[in-house]
Short mmCIF file of C-alpha atoms in Angstrom, two decimals:
data_model
loop_
_atom_site.label_atom_id
_atom_site.label_comp_id
_atom_site.label_asym_id
_atom_site.label_seq_id
_atom_site.Cartn_x
_atom_site.Cartn_y
_atom_site.Cartn_z
CA MET A 48 0.00 0.00 0.00
CA THR A 49 1.38 3.38 -1.00
CA PHE A 50 1.52 5.84 1.90
CA LYS A 51 2.62 9.42 1.34
CA LEU A 52 2.24 12.49 3.51
CA THR A 53 3.53 15.86 2.36
CA GLY A 54 6.58 16.75 4.44
CA PHE A 55 6.91 13.26 5.95
CA ASP A 56 9.67 10.81 4.99
CA LEU A 57 8.29 7.36 5.76
CA ASP A 58 11.50 5.51 4.92
CA LYS A 59 13.54 7.73 7.23
CA PHE A 60 10.98 7.39 10.02
CA VAL A 61 11.08 3.61 9.77
CA ARG A 62 14.89 3.49 9.62
CA ASP A 63 15.33 5.83 12.57
CA THR A 64 12.74 4.04 14.70
CA LEU A 65 14.25 0.62 14.07
CA ALA A 66 17.77 1.96 14.63
CA GLU A 67 16.66 3.31 18.03
CA ASP A 68 15.17 -0.05 19.02
CA LEU A 69 18.18 -2.01 17.77
CA GLY A 70 20.70 0.31 19.41
CA GLU A 71 22.57 1.05 16.20
CA GLY A 72 25.79 2.95 16.90
CA LEU A 73 25.89 1.90 20.56
CA PRO A 74 28.42 -0.55 22.06
CA GLY A 75 27.05 -4.03 21.45
CA GLY A 76 24.08 -2.60 19.56
CA GLY A 77 22.73 -3.09 16.08
CA LYS A 78 20.85 -6.34 16.67
CA ASP A 79 17.84 -8.00 18.27
CA VAL A 80 19.73 -10.21 20.70
CA THR A 81 16.65 -12.15 21.82
CA SER A 82 15.39 -13.10 18.37
CA GLU A 83 18.87 -13.83 17.02
CA SER A 84 19.73 -16.12 19.93
CA VAL A 85 16.39 -17.92 20.25
CA ILE A 86 14.80 -17.99 16.77
CA PRO A 87 16.43 -19.90 13.88
CA ALA A 88 17.36 -17.69 10.96
CA ASP A 89 15.06 -19.58 8.56
CA ALA A 90 12.04 -19.82 10.89
CA ARG A 91 8.78 -18.47 9.55
CA PHE A 92 5.69 -17.11 11.27
CA SER A 93 2.19 -16.17 10.33
CA GLY A 94 0.73 -13.29 12.28
CA VAL A 95 -2.60 -11.62 12.95
CA MET A 96 -2.86 -8.01 14.15
CA ASP A 97 -6.22 -7.39 15.79
CA THR A 98 -7.88 -4.78 17.95
CA ARG A 99 -9.22 -5.47 21.43
CA ASP A 100 -10.98 -2.05 21.44
CA ALA A 101 -13.59 -0.53 19.17
CA ILE A 102 -11.48 1.95 17.20
CA HIS A 103 -11.08 4.22 14.22
CA VAL A 104 -8.13 2.76 12.34
CA ALA A 105 -4.98 4.72 11.54
CA GLY A 106 -1.40 3.73 10.80
CA LEU A 107 -1.60 0.30 9.18
CA PRO A 108 0.47 1.32 6.11
CA VAL A 109 3.20 2.57 8.44
CA ALA A 110 3.17 -0.75 10.30
CA GLU A 111 3.46 -2.54 6.96
CA ALA A 112 6.55 -0.47 6.16
CA PHE A 113 8.29 -1.62 9.36
CA PHE A 114 7.78 -5.29 8.48
CA ARG A 115 8.74 -4.92 4.80
CA THR A 116 11.94 -3.08 5.71
CA LEU A 117 13.18 -6.17 7.55
CA ASP A 118 11.64 -8.75 5.21
CA PRO A 119 10.87 -7.36 1.73
CA ASP A 120 9.29 -10.68 0.73
CA MET A 121 6.85 -10.79 3.63
CA THR A 122 3.25 -11.42 2.60
CA ILE A 123 1.09 -8.69 4.16
CA THR A 124 -2.65 -8.22 3.77
CA ILE A 125 -4.25 -5.11 5.25
CA LEU A 126 -7.85 -6.03 5.99
CA VAL A 127 -9.49 -2.68 6.81
CA GLU A 128 -9.31 0.80 5.34
CA GLU A 129 -7.65 3.71 7.08
CA GLY A 130 -10.23 5.75 8.95
CA ALA A 131 -12.65 2.82 9.22
CA SER A 132 -14.66 2.37 12.41
CA VAL A 133 -14.33 -1.25 13.55
CA PRO A 134 -15.56 -3.17 16.60
CA ALA A 135 -13.39 -4.92 19.16
CA GLY A 136 -12.12 -8.25 17.88
CA THR A 137 -11.57 -7.09 14.30
CA ASP A 138 -8.56 -8.47 12.43
CA LEU A 139 -6.59 -5.58 10.96
CA MET A 140 -3.66 -7.23 9.20
CA HIS A 141 -2.43 -10.71 8.25
CA LEU A 142 1.30 -11.38 7.85
CA GLU A 143 3.47 -14.30 6.76
CA GLY A 144 7.25 -14.22 6.58
CA ASN A 145 10.58 -14.43 8.37
CA ALA A 146 10.02 -14.91 12.10
CA ARG A 147 13.00 -12.85 13.25
CA ALA A 148 11.98 -9.92 11.07
CA MET A 149 8.42 -10.09 12.35
CA LEU A 150 9.49 -10.12 16.01
CA THR A 151 12.03 -7.32 15.55
CA ALA A 152 9.53 -5.03 13.82
CA GLU A 153 6.59 -5.96 16.08
CA ARG A 154 6.89 -3.29 18.78
CA ALA A 155 7.60 -0.38 16.44
CA ALA A 156 4.66 -1.37 14.24
CA LEU A 157 2.28 -1.84 17.16
CA ASN A 158 3.35 1.35 18.92
CA THR A 159 2.58 3.32 15.79
CA VAL A 160 -0.83 1.78 15.10
CA GLN A 161 -1.86 1.93 18.76
CA HIS A 162 -0.92 5.60 19.05
CA LEU A 163 -2.43 6.77 15.76
CA SER A 164 -5.60 4.71 16.15
CA GLY A 165 -5.94 6.10 19.68
CA ILE A 166 -5.87 9.63 18.27
CA ALA A 167 -8.32 8.82 15.48
CA THR A 168 -10.68 7.17 17.95
CA MET A 169 -10.64 10.15 20.32
CA VAL A 170 -11.22 12.56 17.44
CA ALA A 171 -14.26 10.55 16.32
CA GLU A 172 -15.59 10.69 19.87
CA TYR A 173 -15.27 14.49 19.89
CA VAL A 174 -16.94 14.79 16.49
CA ARG A 175 -19.89 12.75 17.78
CA ALA A 176 -20.10 14.81 20.96
CA MET A 177 -19.96 18.07 18.99
CA ASP A 178 -22.87 16.87 16.83
CA ASN A 179 -22.68 19.90 14.55
CA PRO A 180 -22.02 19.56 10.80
CA ASP A 181 -21.65 23.35 10.52
CA CYS A 182 -18.64 23.44 12.87
CA THR A 183 -15.22 21.90 12.14
CA LEU A 184 -13.11 20.16 14.79
CA LEU A 185 -9.43 21.17 14.65
CA ASP A 186 -6.27 19.87 16.24
CA THR A 187 -3.39 22.08 17.48
CA ARG A 188 0.43 22.07 17.56
CA LYS A 189 0.39 20.05 20.80
CA THR A 190 2.04 17.06 19.16
CA ILE A 191 4.94 14.77 20.10
CA PRO A 192 8.16 16.10 18.52
CA GLY A 193 8.90 14.22 15.31
CA LEU A 194 5.38 12.78 15.01
CA ARG A 195 3.37 15.82 13.94
CA HIS A 196 2.65 14.71 10.39
CA LEU A 197 1.54 11.26 11.54
CA GLU A 198 -0.55 12.58 14.42
CA LYS A 199 -2.29 15.15 12.24
CA TYR A 200 -2.91 12.40 9.69
CA ALA A 201 -4.59 10.39 12.46
CA VAL A 202 -6.79 13.40 13.26
CA ARG A 203 -8.04 13.36 9.67
CA MET A 204 -8.69 9.62 9.89
CA GLY A 205 -10.93 10.27 12.87
CA GLY A 206 -12.99 12.88 11.04
CA GLY A 207 -11.27 16.05 12.25
CA SER A 208 -9.30 18.68 10.35
CA ASN A 209 -5.85 20.17 10.79
CA HIS A 210 -5.01 23.60 12.16
CA ARG A 211 -1.59 25.02 11.32
CA MET A 212 1.01 22.39 10.48
CA GLY A 213 3.67 24.53 12.14
CA LEU A 214 5.00 28.00 12.73
CA TRP A 215 5.46 28.68 9.02
CA ASP A 216 2.04 28.44 7.40
CA ALA A 217 0.06 31.08 9.33
CA ALA A 218 0.63 33.71 11.97
CA MET A 219 -0.89 32.94 15.36
CA ILE A 220 -0.89 36.06 17.51
CA LYS A 221 -1.25 35.17 21.18
CA ASP A 222 -0.97 37.03 24.48
CA ASN A 223 2.83 37.09 24.57
CA HIS A 224 3.01 38.60 21.10
CA VAL A 225 0.48 41.22 22.18
CA LEU A 226 2.51 41.88 25.33
CA VAL A 227 5.55 42.84 23.25
CA ALA A 228 3.64 44.70 20.53
CA GLY A 229 1.60 46.67 23.06
CA SER A 230 -1.90 45.85 21.78
CA VAL A 231 -3.84 43.36 19.70
CA GLY A 232 -4.21 45.86 16.87
CA GLU A 233 -0.50 46.67 16.77
CA ALA A 234 0.46 42.99 16.75
CA VAL A 235 -1.86 42.30 13.84
CA ARG A 236 -0.64 45.38 11.95
CA ARG A 237 2.96 44.19 12.26
CA ALA A 238 2.01 40.79 10.81
CA VAL A 239 0.20 42.51 7.92
CA GLU A 240 3.20 44.75 7.27
CA GLY A 241 5.40 41.65 7.33
CA GLY A 242 3.47 40.27 4.37
CA VAL A 243 1.77 37.44 6.25
CA LYS A 244 -1.30 36.25 4.36
CA ASP A 245 -3.09 34.23 7.06
CA ILE A 246 -3.26 35.94 10.44
CA ILE A 247 -5.05 34.22 13.31
CA CYS A 248 -5.44 36.47 16.31
CA GLU A 249 -6.29 35.19 19.76
CA VAL A 250 -8.69 37.37 21.75
CA ASP A 251 -9.92 36.69 25.25
CA ARG A 252 -12.04 39.82 25.64
CA ILE A 253 -14.87 41.25 23.58
CA ASP A 254 -13.17 44.66 23.36
CA GLN A 255 -10.23 43.12 21.47
CA ILE A 256 -12.36 41.94 18.57
CA GLU A 257 -12.81 45.16 16.62
CA PRO A 258 -9.17 46.31 16.87
CA ALA A 259 -8.03 42.90 15.61
CA LEU A 260 -10.42 43.01 12.67
CA GLN A 261 -9.64 46.60 11.77
CA ALA A 262 -5.93 45.81 11.72
CA GLY A 263 -6.38 42.92 9.29
CA ALA A 264 -6.80 39.63 11.19
CA THR A 265 -8.11 36.89 8.92
CA ARG A 266 -9.41 34.64 11.71
CA LEU A 267 -10.25 35.17 15.37
CA LEU A 268 -9.43 32.59 18.01
CA LEU A 269 -11.91 33.18 20.84
CA ASP A 270 -10.01 31.90 23.85
CA ASN A 271 -11.57 30.47 27.01
CA MET A 272 -14.94 32.10 26.42
CA GLU A 273 -18.16 30.67 27.81
CA PRO A 274 -21.05 30.01 25.37
CA ASP A 275 -22.88 33.28 26.06
CA THR A 276 -19.70 35.28 25.41
CA LEU A 277 -18.96 33.24 22.31
CA ARG A 278 -22.41 34.08 20.90
CA GLU A 279 -21.80 37.76 21.56
CA ALA A 280 -18.40 37.54 19.85
CA VAL A 281 -19.80 35.74 16.81
CA ALA A 282 -22.51 38.41 16.50
CA LEU A 283 -19.91 41.20 16.64
CA VAL A 284 -17.75 39.53 14.00
CA ALA A 285 -20.85 39.20 11.82
CA GLY A 286 -19.21 36.81 9.36
CA ARG A 287 -16.35 39.12 8.43
CA VAL A 288 -13.77 36.42 9.28
CA PRO A 289 -14.00 32.81 10.50
CA THR A 290 -14.20 32.32 14.25
CA GLU A 291 -12.66 29.58 16.38
CA ALA A 292 -13.44 28.56 19.94
CA SER A 293 -10.50 27.26 21.95
CA GLY A 294 -9.66 26.55 25.57
CA GLY A 295 -11.61 24.63 28.19
CA ILE A 296 -13.17 22.35 25.59
CA ASN A 297 -13.85 18.73 26.48
CA LEU A 298 -16.47 16.09 25.70
CA GLN A 299 -18.90 17.73 28.10
CA THR A 300 -18.52 21.30 26.79
CA ILE A 301 -17.87 20.95 23.08
CA LYS A 302 -21.51 20.71 21.93
CA ALA A 303 -22.55 23.93 23.67
CA LYS A 304 -19.52 25.85 22.41
CA ALA A 305 -19.92 24.61 18.84
CA ALA A 306 -23.59 25.60 18.90
CA THR A 307 -22.71 29.28 19.42
CA GLY A 308 -22.10 29.81 15.71
CA VAL A 309 -18.30 29.55 15.64
CA ASP A 310 -16.81 28.04 12.50
CA TYR A 311 -14.17 25.97 14.29
CA VAL A 312 -13.48 24.36 17.65
CA SER A 313 -9.86 23.44 18.42
CA VAL A 314 -8.87 20.84 21.01
CA GLY A 315 -5.26 20.24 22.05
CA ARG A 316 -5.91 16.96 23.83
CA LEU A 317 -6.71 15.21 20.54
CA THR A 318 -3.00 14.73 19.97
CA GLN A 319 -1.65 15.60 23.41
CA SER A 320 -3.61 13.16 25.55
CA ALA A 321 -5.23 10.46 23.41
CA PRO A 322 -4.84 7.01 25.02
CA ALA A 323 -3.29 4.25 22.95
CA ALA A 324 -5.69 1.76 21.43
CA ASP A 325 -5.42 -1.84 22.64
CA ILE A 326 -4.10 -3.63 19.55
CA GLY A 327 -2.20 -6.92 19.59
CA LEU A 328 -0.22 -9.14 17.26
CA ASP A 329 -0.29 -12.93 17.66
CA PHE A 330 2.12 -15.28 15.86
CA THR A 331 1.92 -18.91 14.78
CA PRO A 332 5.04 -20.87 13.68
CA LEU A 333 4.86 -22.28 10.15
#
């Protein structure tokens, strides 16, 4: 299965992850001592990856890449589509190939699928709780270093959308930027003068809205506002720019905040705090 994400090097990710697990470059490293000492070099396994939780699936093509890197001739069948919602007990992948390769790649492959499927599953839960087709659920930059592209991919597999990919693709003016600039309006003006096209400005008070808009903000992030205040803010913006609710949003509060008329709701815990899905891999000697 072909798997490509803009800005993400799958081959490098697989190589680096396996090198970390094998201890490449360390004294005595560069090998799986358990498999090499216990498993004959020509031994073969069949394997079944299955989920013990009801999940939204994400990461199976990455898991496949781990196994194929160590055994290019391994027979691998992915049984479900990325983003699919499956019940507990569902088989996700069948494998047949070199036993040592399968055991060496097992943990890296499982870690990846467990983590990404955990994110996708949490995102789907938030989308259901939001229950609002007119509002879009967004992630944030609260990602594990080195995994941003994969984690934001998992958000999409769960039915959410991506906010900024990084510091480069939009300005995000927050309280510390305002502190230095002196005011919300001045901070936005400086971004406009700097030639920034997309300027998201965080406001936590109603009186900051008009100065931000007048200065040229292209989106307002309405931070830590309760539903009544959000409705007032949306009415003041009057559709001039998109609005985003952020801060203090969980499964219990998201529906009320999304119902205020905002265009987006962003939730950091989607990538920051999603629990790993319970996914296993069982082997049978051939």
